[in-house]
Short mmCIF file of C-alpha atoms and ligand atoms in Angstrom, two decimals:
data_model
loop_
_atom_site.label_atom_id
_atom_site.label_comp_id
_atom_site.label_asym_id
_atom_site.label_seq_id
_atom_site.Cartn_x
_atom_site.Cartn_y
_atom_site.Cartn_z
CA MET A 1 5.08 -46.18 -42.68
CA THR A 2 2.36 -44.75 -44.89
CA THR A 3 3.03 -44.33 -48.58
CA THR A 4 0.40 -42.82 -50.80
CA HIS A 5 0.57 -43.08 -54.57
CA ASP A 6 -1.57 -41.60 -57.24
CA THR A 7 -3.88 -43.95 -59.03
CA ILE A 8 -4.67 -44.26 -62.70
CA PRO A 9 -8.11 -45.00 -64.18
CA PHE A 10 -9.14 -48.66 -64.05
CA HIS A 11 -9.48 -49.14 -67.82
CA GLU A 12 -5.96 -47.81 -68.38
CA ALA A 13 -4.60 -50.12 -65.69
CA ILE A 14 -6.29 -53.11 -67.34
CA ALA A 15 -5.04 -52.09 -70.79
CA ALA A 16 -1.46 -52.32 -69.53
CA PHE A 17 -1.57 -55.17 -66.98
CA ASP A 18 -3.20 -58.53 -66.20
CA PRO A 19 -4.35 -58.83 -62.57
CA VAL A 20 -3.93 -61.98 -60.48
CA LEU A 21 -6.08 -62.44 -57.37
CA GLY A 22 -5.96 -64.63 -54.29
CA LEU A 23 -8.73 -64.68 -51.70
CA GLU A 24 -8.39 -65.93 -48.15
CA THR A 25 -11.80 -66.07 -46.48
CA HIS A 26 -12.36 -66.65 -42.76
CA VAL A 27 -15.82 -67.64 -41.63
CA GLU A 28 -17.00 -68.18 -38.07
CA LEU A 29 -18.81 -71.50 -37.80
CA GLY A 30 -22.23 -71.54 -36.20
CA THR A 31 -21.35 -74.12 -33.52
CA ALA A 32 -22.91 -73.70 -30.07
CA SER A 33 -19.54 -74.00 -28.31
CA LYS A 34 -15.95 -72.96 -29.03
CA MET A 35 -13.33 -74.91 -31.00
CA PHE A 36 -11.52 -76.49 -28.05
CA CYS A 37 -13.69 -75.85 -24.97
CA SER A 38 -17.37 -75.73 -24.03
CA CYS A 39 -17.67 -71.93 -23.74
CA PRO A 40 -20.71 -70.52 -25.61
CA THR A 41 -20.22 -68.61 -28.87
CA ALA A 42 -23.24 -66.26 -28.79
CA PHE A 43 -22.50 -62.76 -30.11
CA GLY A 44 -23.00 -59.62 -28.05
CA ALA A 45 -22.42 -60.84 -24.47
CA ASP A 46 -20.61 -58.63 -21.93
CA ALA A 47 -16.84 -58.66 -22.41
CA ASN A 48 -14.95 -61.64 -20.97
CA THR A 49 -18.04 -63.48 -19.75
CA GLN A 50 -17.64 -66.39 -22.20
CA VAL A 51 -14.19 -67.63 -21.22
CA CYS A 52 -12.66 -70.55 -19.34
CA PRO A 53 -9.16 -71.83 -18.47
CA VAL A 54 -8.81 -73.49 -21.91
CA CYS A 55 -9.58 -70.45 -24.08
CA LEU A 56 -7.65 -68.22 -21.67
CA GLY A 57 -4.66 -70.54 -22.03
CA LEU A 58 -4.20 -71.07 -18.31
CA PRO A 59 -1.43 -73.53 -17.37
CA GLY A 60 -2.54 -77.14 -17.16
CA SER A 61 -5.76 -76.70 -19.17
CA MET A 62 -6.28 -79.20 -22.00
CA PRO A 63 -8.16 -78.54 -25.27
CA VAL A 64 -10.59 -81.01 -26.90
CA VAL A 65 -11.63 -80.71 -30.57
CA ASN A 66 -15.24 -79.74 -31.35
CA ARG A 67 -16.63 -82.57 -33.47
CA THR A 68 -19.25 -80.38 -35.14
CA ALA A 69 -16.54 -77.97 -36.30
CA VAL A 70 -14.65 -80.84 -37.97
CA GLU A 71 -17.86 -82.06 -39.55
CA SER A 72 -18.74 -78.56 -40.84
CA THR A 73 -15.26 -78.13 -42.32
CA ILE A 74 -15.41 -81.47 -44.12
CA ARG A 75 -18.89 -80.68 -45.48
CA MET A 76 -17.70 -77.28 -46.70
CA GLY A 77 -14.64 -78.93 -48.28
CA LEU A 78 -16.82 -81.51 -50.04
CA ALA A 79 -19.19 -78.79 -51.29
CA LEU A 80 -16.11 -77.07 -52.73
CA ASN A 81 -15.09 -80.31 -54.51
CA CYS A 82 -12.05 -80.80 -52.26
CA GLN A 83 -10.27 -83.96 -51.16
CA THR A 84 -10.42 -84.75 -47.45
CA ALA A 85 -7.17 -85.60 -45.62
CA GLU A 86 -7.02 -89.11 -44.17
CA TRP A 87 -4.91 -87.83 -41.30
CA CYS A 88 -3.95 -84.29 -40.34
CA ARG A 89 -2.84 -82.29 -37.35
CA PHE A 90 -3.36 -78.91 -35.79
CA ALA A 91 -0.39 -76.56 -35.50
CA ARG A 92 0.57 -73.80 -33.12
CA LYS A 93 1.12 -70.44 -34.76
CA ASN A 94 3.24 -68.53 -32.27
CA TYR A 95 3.10 -64.78 -31.97
CA PHE A 96 3.09 -62.17 -29.26
CA TYR A 97 0.07 -59.93 -29.43
CA PRO A 98 -2.51 -59.66 -26.67
CA ASP A 99 -5.49 -60.71 -28.82
CA MET A 100 -4.54 -64.33 -27.99
CA PRO A 101 -3.94 -64.95 -24.29
CA LYS A 102 -1.97 -68.14 -25.01
CA ASP A 103 0.60 -66.32 -27.19
CA TYR A 104 -0.25 -68.71 -29.99
CA GLN A 105 -3.24 -69.50 -32.15
CA VAL A 106 -4.16 -73.09 -32.91
CA SER A 107 -4.49 -73.42 -36.67
CA GLN A 108 -3.57 -75.85 -39.42
CA TYR A 109 -0.37 -75.35 -41.34
CA ASP A 110 1.03 -77.86 -43.81
CA GLU A 111 -1.71 -80.44 -43.15
CA PRO A 112 -5.08 -78.86 -43.98
CA LEU A 113 -8.21 -80.97 -43.48
CA CYS A 114 -9.44 -80.32 -47.07
CA PHE A 115 -7.53 -79.36 -50.22
CA ASN A 116 -7.60 -79.12 -54.04
CA GLY A 117 -11.14 -78.09 -54.87
CA TRP A 118 -13.02 -75.59 -57.01
CA LEU A 119 -16.10 -73.36 -57.14
CA ASP A 120 -17.67 -72.19 -60.40
CA VAL A 121 -18.87 -68.60 -60.28
CA THR A 122 -20.82 -66.59 -62.83
CA VAL A 123 -20.41 -62.90 -63.57
CA GLU A 124 -22.50 -60.71 -65.85
CA THR A 125 -20.63 -59.13 -68.76
CA GLU A 126 -21.69 -56.97 -71.68
CA ASP A 127 -21.86 -60.16 -73.76
CA GLY A 128 -23.97 -62.04 -71.23
CA PRO A 129 -23.07 -64.25 -68.27
CA ARG A 130 -19.57 -65.74 -68.10
CA ASP A 131 -18.41 -68.62 -65.90
CA PHE A 132 -15.11 -68.75 -64.03
CA ARG A 133 -13.71 -71.72 -62.19
CA VAL A 134 -12.06 -70.56 -58.97
CA GLU A 135 -9.65 -73.21 -57.75
CA ILE A 136 -9.43 -73.84 -54.02
CA GLU A 137 -6.04 -74.45 -52.46
CA ARG A 138 -7.18 -75.48 -48.97
CA VAL A 139 -9.95 -75.39 -46.40
CA HIS A 140 -8.66 -75.58 -42.85
CA MET A 141 -9.77 -75.15 -39.24
CA GLU A 142 -8.50 -72.63 -36.76
CA GLU A 143 -9.64 -70.63 -33.75
CA ASP A 144 -10.59 -66.98 -33.78
CA THR A 145 -8.66 -64.42 -31.76
CA GLY A 146 -9.97 -62.04 -29.10
CA LYS A 147 -11.05 -58.51 -29.89
CA LEU A 148 -8.92 -55.48 -29.03
CA THR A 149 -10.39 -52.00 -28.65
CA HIS A 150 -7.91 -49.14 -28.76
CA ALA A 151 -9.43 -46.22 -26.88
CA GLY A 152 -8.66 -42.54 -26.68
CA GLY A 153 -7.18 -42.01 -30.17
CA ALA A 154 -8.75 -40.46 -33.24
CA THR A 155 -8.51 -43.50 -35.52
CA GLY A 156 -9.29 -46.48 -33.29
CA ARG A 157 -5.87 -47.87 -34.16
CA ILE A 158 -3.21 -48.59 -31.60
CA HIS A 159 -1.10 -45.61 -32.67
CA GLY A 160 -2.28 -42.58 -30.75
CA ALA A 161 -4.47 -44.60 -28.38
CA ASP A 162 -4.37 -43.96 -24.61
CA TYR A 163 -5.11 -47.53 -23.63
CA SER A 164 -6.42 -50.81 -25.06
CA LEU A 165 -9.16 -53.17 -23.90
CA VAL A 166 -9.26 -56.91 -24.58
CA ASP A 167 -12.35 -59.09 -24.90
CA TYR A 168 -11.67 -62.83 -25.09
CA ASN A 169 -15.27 -63.91 -25.78
CA ARG A 170 -14.30 -64.38 -29.43
CA ALA A 171 -11.00 -66.14 -28.63
CA GLY A 172 -11.42 -69.80 -29.52
CA ILE A 173 -14.55 -69.53 -31.70
CA PRO A 174 -14.16 -72.02 -34.57
CA LEU A 175 -13.20 -70.53 -37.92
CA ILE A 176 -12.69 -72.09 -41.26
CA GLU A 177 -10.29 -70.51 -43.65
CA ILE A 178 -10.77 -71.04 -47.36
CA VAL A 179 -7.78 -70.12 -49.53
CA THR A 180 -7.98 -69.91 -53.32
CA LYS A 181 -5.22 -70.75 -55.73
CA PRO A 182 -4.11 -67.69 -57.73
CA ILE A 183 -6.97 -66.55 -59.98
CA ALA A 184 -5.60 -65.33 -63.32
CA GLY A 185 -7.25 -64.46 -66.61
CA ALA A 186 -10.21 -62.46 -65.31
CA GLY A 187 -8.83 -59.16 -66.67
CA ALA A 188 -11.26 -56.27 -66.24
CA LEU A 189 -13.74 -58.66 -64.60
CA ALA A 190 -11.38 -59.35 -61.66
CA PRO A 191 -13.29 -57.16 -59.15
CA LEU A 192 -16.60 -58.81 -60.14
CA VAL A 193 -15.11 -62.32 -60.01
CA ALA A 194 -13.84 -61.62 -56.49
CA ARG A 195 -17.23 -60.39 -55.37
CA ALA A 196 -19.12 -63.22 -57.07
CA TYR A 197 -16.81 -65.78 -55.44
CA VAL A 198 -17.32 -64.43 -51.92
CA THR A 199 -21.07 -64.06 -52.51
CA GLN A 200 -21.37 -67.67 -53.65
CA LEU A 201 -19.15 -68.89 -50.83
CA ARG A 202 -21.43 -67.12 -48.37
CA ASP A 203 -24.55 -68.60 -49.96
CA LEU A 204 -22.97 -72.05 -49.86
CA MET A 205 -22.20 -71.74 -46.12
CA ARG A 206 -25.77 -70.78 -45.47
CA ALA A 207 -27.15 -73.59 -47.62
CA LEU A 208 -24.94 -76.07 -45.74
CA GLY A 209 -26.14 -74.59 -42.44
CA VAL A 210 -22.54 -74.42 -41.14
CA SER A 211 -22.72 -70.66 -40.52
CA ASP A 212 -25.36 -67.98 -40.84
CA VAL A 213 -22.59 -65.60 -42.00
CA ARG A 214 -23.62 -62.31 -40.44
CA MET A 215 -21.21 -59.93 -42.12
CA GLU A 216 -22.14 -56.92 -39.98
CA GLU A 217 -21.03 -58.95 -36.93
CA GLY A 218 -17.74 -59.66 -38.65
CA SER A 219 -18.40 -63.39 -39.04
CA LEU A 220 -16.97 -63.38 -42.59
CA ARG A 221 -13.68 -61.60 -43.27
CA CYS A 222 -11.67 -61.67 -46.42
CA ASP A 223 -7.99 -60.99 -47.14
CA VAL A 224 -7.66 -59.82 -50.72
CA ASN A 225 -4.36 -60.51 -52.53
CA VAL A 226 -3.72 -58.66 -55.79
CA SER A 227 -0.75 -58.49 -58.16
CA LEU A 228 -0.27 -57.13 -61.67
CA ALA A 229 1.90 -58.31 -64.54
CA ARG A 230 2.46 -57.22 -68.11
CA PRO A 231 0.75 -59.71 -70.47
CA GLY A 232 2.95 -62.77 -70.95
CA GLU A 233 5.34 -61.88 -68.13
CA PRO A 234 5.71 -63.72 -64.79
CA TRP A 235 3.30 -62.76 -62.01
CA GLY A 236 4.17 -59.68 -60.02
CA THR A 237 4.53 -59.03 -56.31
CA ARG A 238 1.22 -59.18 -54.40
CA SER A 239 -0.19 -56.97 -51.71
CA GLU A 240 -2.65 -58.36 -49.17
CA THR A 241 -5.56 -56.14 -48.08
CA LYS A 242 -6.67 -57.48 -44.69
CA ASN A 243 -10.09 -57.97 -43.10
CA VAL A 244 -12.32 -56.73 -45.89
CA ASN A 245 -15.75 -57.41 -44.44
CA SER A 246 -18.49 -56.82 -46.97
CA LEU A 247 -19.23 -58.11 -50.46
CA ARG A 248 -19.15 -54.61 -51.87
CA SER A 249 -15.83 -53.86 -50.20
CA VAL A 250 -14.26 -56.99 -51.73
CA GLU A 251 -15.09 -55.65 -55.18
CA ARG A 252 -13.92 -52.13 -54.34
CA ALA A 253 -10.71 -53.35 -52.69
CA VAL A 254 -9.69 -55.27 -55.85
CA HIS A 255 -10.66 -52.35 -58.08
CA SER A 256 -8.73 -49.71 -56.14
CA GLU A 257 -5.68 -51.92 -55.65
CA ILE A 258 -5.42 -52.55 -59.41
CA GLU A 259 -5.53 -48.77 -59.98
CA ARG A 260 -2.92 -48.14 -57.28
CA GLN A 261 -0.44 -50.82 -58.33
CA ALA A 262 -0.72 -49.81 -61.99
CA ALA A 263 0.19 -46.23 -61.06
CA VAL A 264 3.22 -47.46 -59.09
CA LEU A 265 4.41 -49.69 -61.92
CA LEU A 266 3.79 -47.17 -64.73
CA SER A 267 5.75 -44.53 -62.86
CA GLY A 268 8.71 -46.92 -62.74
CA GLY A 269 8.20 -47.96 -59.11
CA ARG A 270 8.04 -51.39 -57.56
CA VAL A 271 5.10 -52.96 -55.70
CA ILE A 272 6.20 -54.04 -52.24
CA GLN A 273 4.90 -57.15 -50.54
CA GLU A 274 2.88 -55.76 -47.66
CA THR A 275 -0.44 -55.94 -45.87
CA ARG A 276 -2.85 -53.06 -46.44
CA HIS A 277 -5.94 -51.76 -44.62
CA PHE A 278 -9.10 -51.00 -46.57
CA HIS A 279 -11.15 -47.94 -45.58
CA GLU A 280 -14.88 -48.20 -46.20
CA ASP A 281 -15.35 -44.43 -46.29
CA THR A 282 -12.83 -43.63 -49.04
CA GLY A 283 -12.87 -46.97 -50.87
CA ARG A 284 -9.04 -46.91 -50.76
CA SER A 285 -6.44 -48.75 -48.73
CA THR A 286 -3.37 -47.59 -46.84
CA SER A 287 -0.13 -49.38 -46.25
CA GLY A 288 0.18 -51.61 -43.20
CA ARG A 289 2.94 -54.02 -42.35
CA SER A 290 5.72 -54.86 -44.80
CA LYS A 291 5.97 -58.59 -45.54
CA GLU A 292 9.29 -58.44 -47.32
CA GLN A 293 10.75 -60.43 -44.43
CA ALA A 294 8.27 -63.26 -43.87
CA GLU A 295 7.23 -63.41 -40.21
CA ASP A 296 8.45 -66.42 -38.36
CA TYR A 297 5.49 -67.96 -36.57
CA ARG A 298 7.56 -70.99 -35.55
CA TYR A 299 4.72 -73.33 -36.51
CA PHE A 300 4.89 -76.74 -34.90
CA PRO A 301 2.36 -79.56 -34.45
CA GLU A 302 0.03 -78.91 -31.49
CA PRO A 303 1.12 -81.45 -28.85
CA ASP A 304 -2.07 -81.24 -26.76
CA LEU A 305 -4.46 -82.35 -29.52
CA VAL A 306 -4.79 -85.75 -31.19
CA PRO A 307 -4.58 -85.86 -35.00
CA VAL A 308 -7.82 -85.69 -36.96
CA ALA A 309 -8.29 -88.86 -39.02
CA PRO A 310 -11.79 -88.92 -40.50
CA SER A 311 -12.79 -92.39 -41.70
CA ARG A 312 -13.77 -92.70 -45.36
CA GLU A 313 -17.20 -93.97 -44.25
CA TRP A 314 -17.78 -90.81 -42.26
CA VAL A 315 -16.67 -88.61 -45.17
CA GLU A 316 -19.07 -90.44 -47.53
CA GLU A 317 -21.86 -90.15 -45.00
CA LEU A 318 -21.23 -86.40 -44.84
CA ARG A 319 -21.19 -86.18 -48.63
CA GLY A 320 -24.71 -87.57 -48.51
CA THR A 321 -25.84 -84.57 -46.43
CA LEU A 322 -24.77 -81.95 -48.99
CA PRO A 323 -27.45 -79.69 -50.45
CA GLU A 324 -27.96 -79.28 -54.18
CA PRO A 325 -24.75 -77.89 -55.75
CA PRO A 326 -24.97 -74.11 -56.37
CA SER A 327 -24.83 -74.30 -60.17
CA VAL A 328 -27.60 -76.93 -60.26
CA LYS A 329 -29.66 -74.86 -57.87
CA ARG A 330 -29.24 -71.71 -59.96
CA ALA A 331 -30.36 -73.54 -63.11
CA ARG A 332 -33.38 -74.96 -61.29
CA LEU A 333 -34.50 -71.61 -59.86
CA ARG A 334 -34.08 -69.85 -63.20
CA ALA A 335 -36.26 -72.49 -64.85
CA GLU A 336 -38.85 -72.39 -62.05
CA TRP A 337 -39.14 -68.64 -62.23
CA GLY A 338 -39.08 -68.65 -66.05
CA ILE A 339 -36.81 -65.59 -66.30
CA SER A 340 -33.99 -64.64 -68.66
CA ASP A 341 -30.29 -65.23 -67.97
CA HIS A 342 -29.89 -61.49 -67.64
CA ASP A 343 -32.68 -61.07 -65.08
CA PHE A 344 -31.39 -64.03 -63.13
CA GLN A 345 -27.86 -62.69 -63.11
CA THR A 346 -29.13 -59.33 -61.86
CA ILE A 347 -30.43 -61.10 -58.75
CA VAL A 348 -27.17 -63.00 -58.25
CA ASN A 349 -25.05 -59.87 -58.68
CA ALA A 350 -27.17 -57.98 -56.18
CA GLY A 351 -26.38 -60.75 -53.67
CA ALA A 352 -30.12 -61.31 -53.43
CA LEU A 353 -30.58 -64.89 -54.61
CA ALA A 354 -31.26 -66.40 -51.20
CA LEU A 355 -33.50 -63.47 -50.24
CA VAL A 356 -35.57 -63.71 -53.44
CA GLU A 357 -35.81 -67.46 -52.97
CA ASP A 358 -37.02 -67.05 -49.37
CA THR A 359 -39.45 -64.34 -50.40
CA VAL A 360 -40.96 -66.53 -53.12
CA ALA A 361 -41.15 -69.36 -50.57
CA ALA A 362 -43.04 -66.98 -48.27
CA GLY A 363 -45.74 -66.67 -50.96
CA VAL A 364 -44.75 -63.58 -52.97
CA ASP A 365 -44.76 -63.96 -56.77
CA GLN A 366 -41.24 -64.02 -58.25
CA ALA A 367 -41.64 -60.78 -60.23
CA SER A 368 -42.56 -58.77 -57.13
CA ALA A 369 -39.90 -60.46 -55.00
CA ARG A 370 -37.28 -59.60 -57.63
CA LYS A 371 -38.59 -56.06 -58.06
CA TRP A 372 -38.24 -55.18 -54.37
CA TRP A 373 -34.90 -56.88 -53.68
CA THR A 374 -33.03 -55.81 -56.81
CA GLY A 375 -34.71 -52.40 -57.09
CA GLU A 376 -35.66 -50.20 -54.14
CA LEU A 377 -34.00 -52.32 -51.42
CA THR A 378 -30.70 -52.65 -53.32
CA ARG A 379 -30.74 -48.89 -53.88
CA ILE A 380 -31.20 -48.20 -50.17
CA ALA A 381 -28.51 -50.76 -49.21
CA ASN A 382 -26.04 -49.17 -51.66
CA ASP A 383 -26.82 -45.68 -50.36
CA ARG A 384 -26.12 -46.82 -46.85
CA GLY A 385 -23.13 -48.96 -47.81
CA VAL A 386 -24.60 -52.08 -46.14
CA GLU A 387 -25.56 -55.58 -47.27
CA LEU A 388 -29.16 -56.33 -48.19
CA GLU A 389 -29.58 -58.67 -45.20
CA SER A 390 -28.57 -55.89 -42.82
CA LEU A 391 -31.56 -53.77 -43.81
CA GLY A 392 -33.75 -55.90 -41.53
CA VAL A 393 -36.53 -56.36 -44.10
CA THR A 394 -38.00 -59.89 -44.00
CA PRO A 395 -39.74 -61.99 -46.68
CA ALA A 396 -42.89 -61.98 -44.49
CA GLN A 397 -42.91 -58.16 -44.54
CA ILE A 398 -42.67 -58.12 -48.33
CA LEU A 399 -45.57 -60.54 -48.45
CA ARG A 400 -47.63 -58.23 -46.20
CA VAL A 401 -46.81 -55.17 -48.34
CA GLU A 402 -47.83 -57.08 -51.47
CA GLU A 403 -51.13 -58.07 -49.83
CA LEU A 404 -51.87 -54.42 -49.05
CA VAL A 405 -50.95 -53.41 -52.61
CA ALA A 406 -53.24 -56.13 -53.99
CA THR A 407 -56.24 -54.88 -51.95
CA GLY A 408 -55.52 -51.31 -53.05
CA ALA A 409 -54.69 -50.16 -49.51
CA LEU A 410 -51.15 -49.23 -50.62
CA ASN A 411 -49.75 -48.10 -53.93
CA ASP A 412 -46.13 -48.45 -55.05
CA LYS A 413 -45.10 -45.06 -53.74
CA LEU A 414 -46.58 -45.68 -50.30
CA ALA A 415 -45.07 -49.17 -50.22
CA ARG A 416 -41.63 -47.61 -50.63
CA GLN A 417 -42.35 -45.40 -47.64
CA VAL A 418 -43.35 -48.49 -45.65
CA PHE A 419 -39.92 -50.02 -46.34
CA ASP A 420 -38.27 -46.73 -45.35
CA GLY A 421 -40.10 -46.94 -42.04
CA ILE A 422 -39.17 -50.59 -41.45
CA ILE A 423 -35.50 -49.85 -42.18
CA ALA A 424 -35.63 -46.82 -39.86
CA GLY A 425 -36.71 -49.21 -37.10
CA GLU A 426 -40.28 -47.99 -36.81
CA GLY A 427 -41.70 -51.52 -36.59
CA GLY A 428 -43.42 -53.96 -38.93
CA VAL A 429 -45.58 -53.22 -41.98
CA ASP A 430 -48.86 -52.57 -40.18
CA GLU A 431 -47.19 -50.50 -37.47
CA VAL A 432 -45.46 -48.27 -40.03
CA VAL A 433 -48.66 -47.89 -42.06
CA ALA A 434 -50.55 -46.84 -38.92
CA ALA A 435 -47.84 -44.62 -37.44
CA ARG A 436 -47.11 -42.79 -40.69
CA GLY A 437 -50.76 -42.71 -41.78
CA LEU A 438 -49.89 -44.44 -45.04
CA ALA A 439 -52.99 -45.73 -46.77
CA VAL A 440 -54.45 -45.03 -50.14
CA VAL A 441 -57.50 -42.78 -49.68
CA SER A 442 -60.05 -44.85 -51.54
CA ASP A 443 -63.15 -43.82 -49.65
CA ASP A 444 -65.30 -42.03 -52.28
CA SER A 445 -66.82 -39.54 -49.83
CA ALA A 446 -63.37 -38.43 -48.61
CA LEU A 447 -62.24 -38.01 -52.22
CA LEU A 448 -65.40 -36.12 -53.21
CA ALA A 449 -64.94 -33.75 -50.28
CA ALA A 450 -61.39 -33.02 -51.44
CA ILE A 451 -62.63 -32.56 -55.03
CA ASP A 452 -65.33 -30.12 -53.91
CA ALA A 453 -62.80 -28.14 -51.88
CA ALA A 454 -60.47 -27.90 -54.89
CA LEU A 455 -63.31 -26.84 -57.22
CA GLU A 456 -64.30 -24.13 -54.77
CA GLU A 457 -60.73 -22.83 -54.61
CA GLN A 458 -60.39 -22.74 -58.40
CA PRO A 459 -63.81 -21.69 -59.77
CA ASP A 460 -62.31 -20.55 -63.10
CA VAL A 461 -60.87 -24.02 -63.72
CA ALA A 462 -64.19 -25.59 -62.74
CA GLU A 463 -65.91 -23.40 -65.36
CA LYS A 464 -63.48 -24.45 -68.10
CA ILE A 465 -64.06 -28.14 -67.39
CA ARG A 466 -67.83 -27.68 -67.37
CA GLY A 467 -67.44 -25.91 -70.69
CA GLY A 468 -65.83 -29.08 -72.13
CA LYS A 469 -62.09 -28.32 -71.65
CA VAL A 470 -61.36 -31.73 -70.14
CA GLN A 471 -57.56 -31.07 -70.20
CA ALA A 472 -58.06 -28.55 -67.41
CA ALA A 473 -59.03 -31.41 -65.06
CA GLY A 474 -55.32 -31.97 -64.37
CA ALA A 475 -55.13 -28.90 -62.15
CA ILE A 476 -57.96 -30.11 -59.90
CA VAL A 477 -56.59 -33.69 -59.78
CA GLY A 478 -53.22 -32.19 -58.81
CA SER A 479 -54.76 -30.23 -55.93
CA VAL A 480 -56.58 -33.34 -54.67
CA MET A 481 -53.38 -35.42 -54.79
CA LYS A 482 -51.62 -32.70 -52.84
CA ALA A 483 -54.40 -32.48 -50.27
CA THR A 484 -54.27 -36.27 -49.74
CA ARG A 485 -50.43 -36.24 -49.66
CA GLY A 486 -50.23 -38.50 -52.69
CA GLN A 487 -52.34 -41.16 -51.04
CA ALA A 488 -55.15 -41.15 -53.60
CA ASP A 489 -55.45 -43.01 -56.88
CA ALA A 490 -55.13 -40.22 -59.49
CA ALA A 491 -57.15 -42.05 -62.16
CA LYS A 492 -59.97 -42.54 -59.72
CA VAL A 493 -59.91 -38.86 -58.69
CA ARG A 494 -60.18 -37.85 -62.32
CA ALA A 495 -63.12 -40.14 -62.97
CA LEU A 496 -64.97 -38.89 -59.88
CA LEU A 497 -64.28 -35.26 -60.83
CA LEU A 498 -65.68 -35.61 -64.35
CA GLU A 499 -68.69 -37.47 -63.03
CA ARG A 500 -69.23 -34.71 -60.45
CA LEU A 501 -69.23 -32.05 -63.15
CA GLY A 502 -71.30 -34.18 -65.55
CA VAL A 503 -68.62 -34.05 -68.25
CA GLN A 504 -67.77 -36.89 -70.66
CA GLU A 505 -64.12 -37.76 -71.36
P1 LIG B 601 -0.07 -65.69 -46.64
O1 LIG B 601 0.16 -66.52 -45.43
O2 LIG B 601 1.06 -64.83 -47.02
O3 LIG B 601 -1.36 -64.93 -46.57
P2 LIG B 601 -1.32 -67.75 -48.20
O4 LIG B 601 -0.67 -68.85 -48.99
O5 LIG B 601 -2.14 -68.11 -47.01
O6 LIG B 601 -0.17 -66.73 -47.84
O7 LIG B 601 -2.28 -66.95 -49.16
C1 LIG B 601 -1.80 -66.27 -50.27
C2 LIG B 601 -2.95 -66.00 -51.23
O8 LIG B 601 -2.46 -65.22 -52.29
C3 LIG B 601 -3.50 -67.27 -51.87
O9 LIG B 601 -4.88 -67.10 -52.12
C4 LIG B 601 -2.72 -67.34 -53.17
O10 LIG B 601 -3.42 -68.04 -54.18
C5 LIG B 601 -2.59 -65.89 -53.54
N1 LIG B 601 -1.43 -65.55 -54.38
C6 LIG B 601 -0.25 -66.19 -54.47
N2 LIG B 601 0.57 -65.57 -55.35
C7 LIG B 601 -0.13 -64.50 -55.83
C8 LIG B 601 0.16 -63.45 -56.77
N3 LIG B 601 1.33 -63.35 -57.38
N4 LIG B 601 -0.81 -62.54 -57.00
C9 LIG B 601 -1.99 -62.59 -56.37
N5 LIG B 601 -2.32 -63.55 -55.49
C10 LIG B 601 -1.41 -64.50 -55.21
MG1 LIG B 602 -2.85 -64.52 -45.53
ZN1 LIG B 603 -13.41 -71.55 -23.07
#
């Protein structure tokens, strides 16, 4: 069933309704082996080469819990200010779909390992930065499912496909799921709050070292719940947009869903409880499965696994391994870099905090690190609809570019072309410079030869300059810049030209 509704402009939607959000984030942990067996978790292997009787659910196989996954979940829970259960169990979530060979997924149900926490996020508003406390309902462990590929159809979905392929390499990889309590009161900032929350969650995972969170490999996926209510009235019915897998898409999914639901409600309709699919290309979602009748997963405690009962000593020991809390870290970096709230927030909003930090650590001054990441590189990432990390530009490459700019071998314009080349996969900084012939022409004799050629081509202009009309020099400088394909320093060309003609400025 596909229903399409008109949408109304965002500001009109917000004038009439208050949005409520709920974010369910799944992250693949960076453990070497799977959740309940010793199969490797490396990405990109041939299909069905990283499987064993346990993760294929063969009769008689017995699962064993991965200690590192439990440890990572507790550390994440502690970093999110959660309580840690003294005793909890895994549960079987039963369903019949071939992405799980066992016909159930091992998850946690009413006994999550961590619960009742919060994360403070900051968003930039017209009146400066504003903090929101996002409350965390639960952090629990589960196993990922296999990957289905529906072949032969136009859309890649099962409808219209000729056949489907299954790859169980991903089945059984440890996931943690982080579920927020309903987030109300953000109003027009709701899309930004959602994005800021997922960005900060991602940065926290990386800081903890529990996952490297490669979004382009699908290792972080977000289900975005949205509902609208008239001010002062009870919360409305929510929709759940599934598997939103980039920071930018989280923001867009909230934005477009507010516009869609407002149009439904203002035209006298009713929002139905359903799952929706977000489409990167259009920035809109389409209707998926109706959830009016809650599915019955027949959850029951997993009989093959022992309960998890972390001792209080262990939990305190793990608390001791936590990195600096994110808000403390942000305050420290802002002070170290000596920049304004606004400039700092620009970095955070671009999702570039960790990248700028790494680039400064690599030896680049903070102003240049900020300039590249929040300027040119953010522009390219937005154009391509990808995350900054996916561009493949490293802090060491920025350092190298800055060295070449400092020696005068590159100027700003050429440096941008170097990044273009790196992103196009043409190699590192020096390779791109060599292959594209990008270097400022600073050799005086080469510049003088170009100047002489231009003077010869435009003798009338040369005469004017000799006669004292210094303004005419622009035409010759322009020709030289053209001849050197923009790779000369214009001020230097001008100085050499005037000297050549014996004219004073
Ligand atoms: P489900 O299994 O249906 O996905 P969960 O409890 O796992 O349910 O997650 C529901 C998410 O939706 C949570 O983040 C919750 O805070 C949020 N939520 C609950 N009620 C609303 C509402 N009225 N509007 C928006 N989000 C909501
Ligand atoms: Mg859900
Ligand atoms: Zn296995």
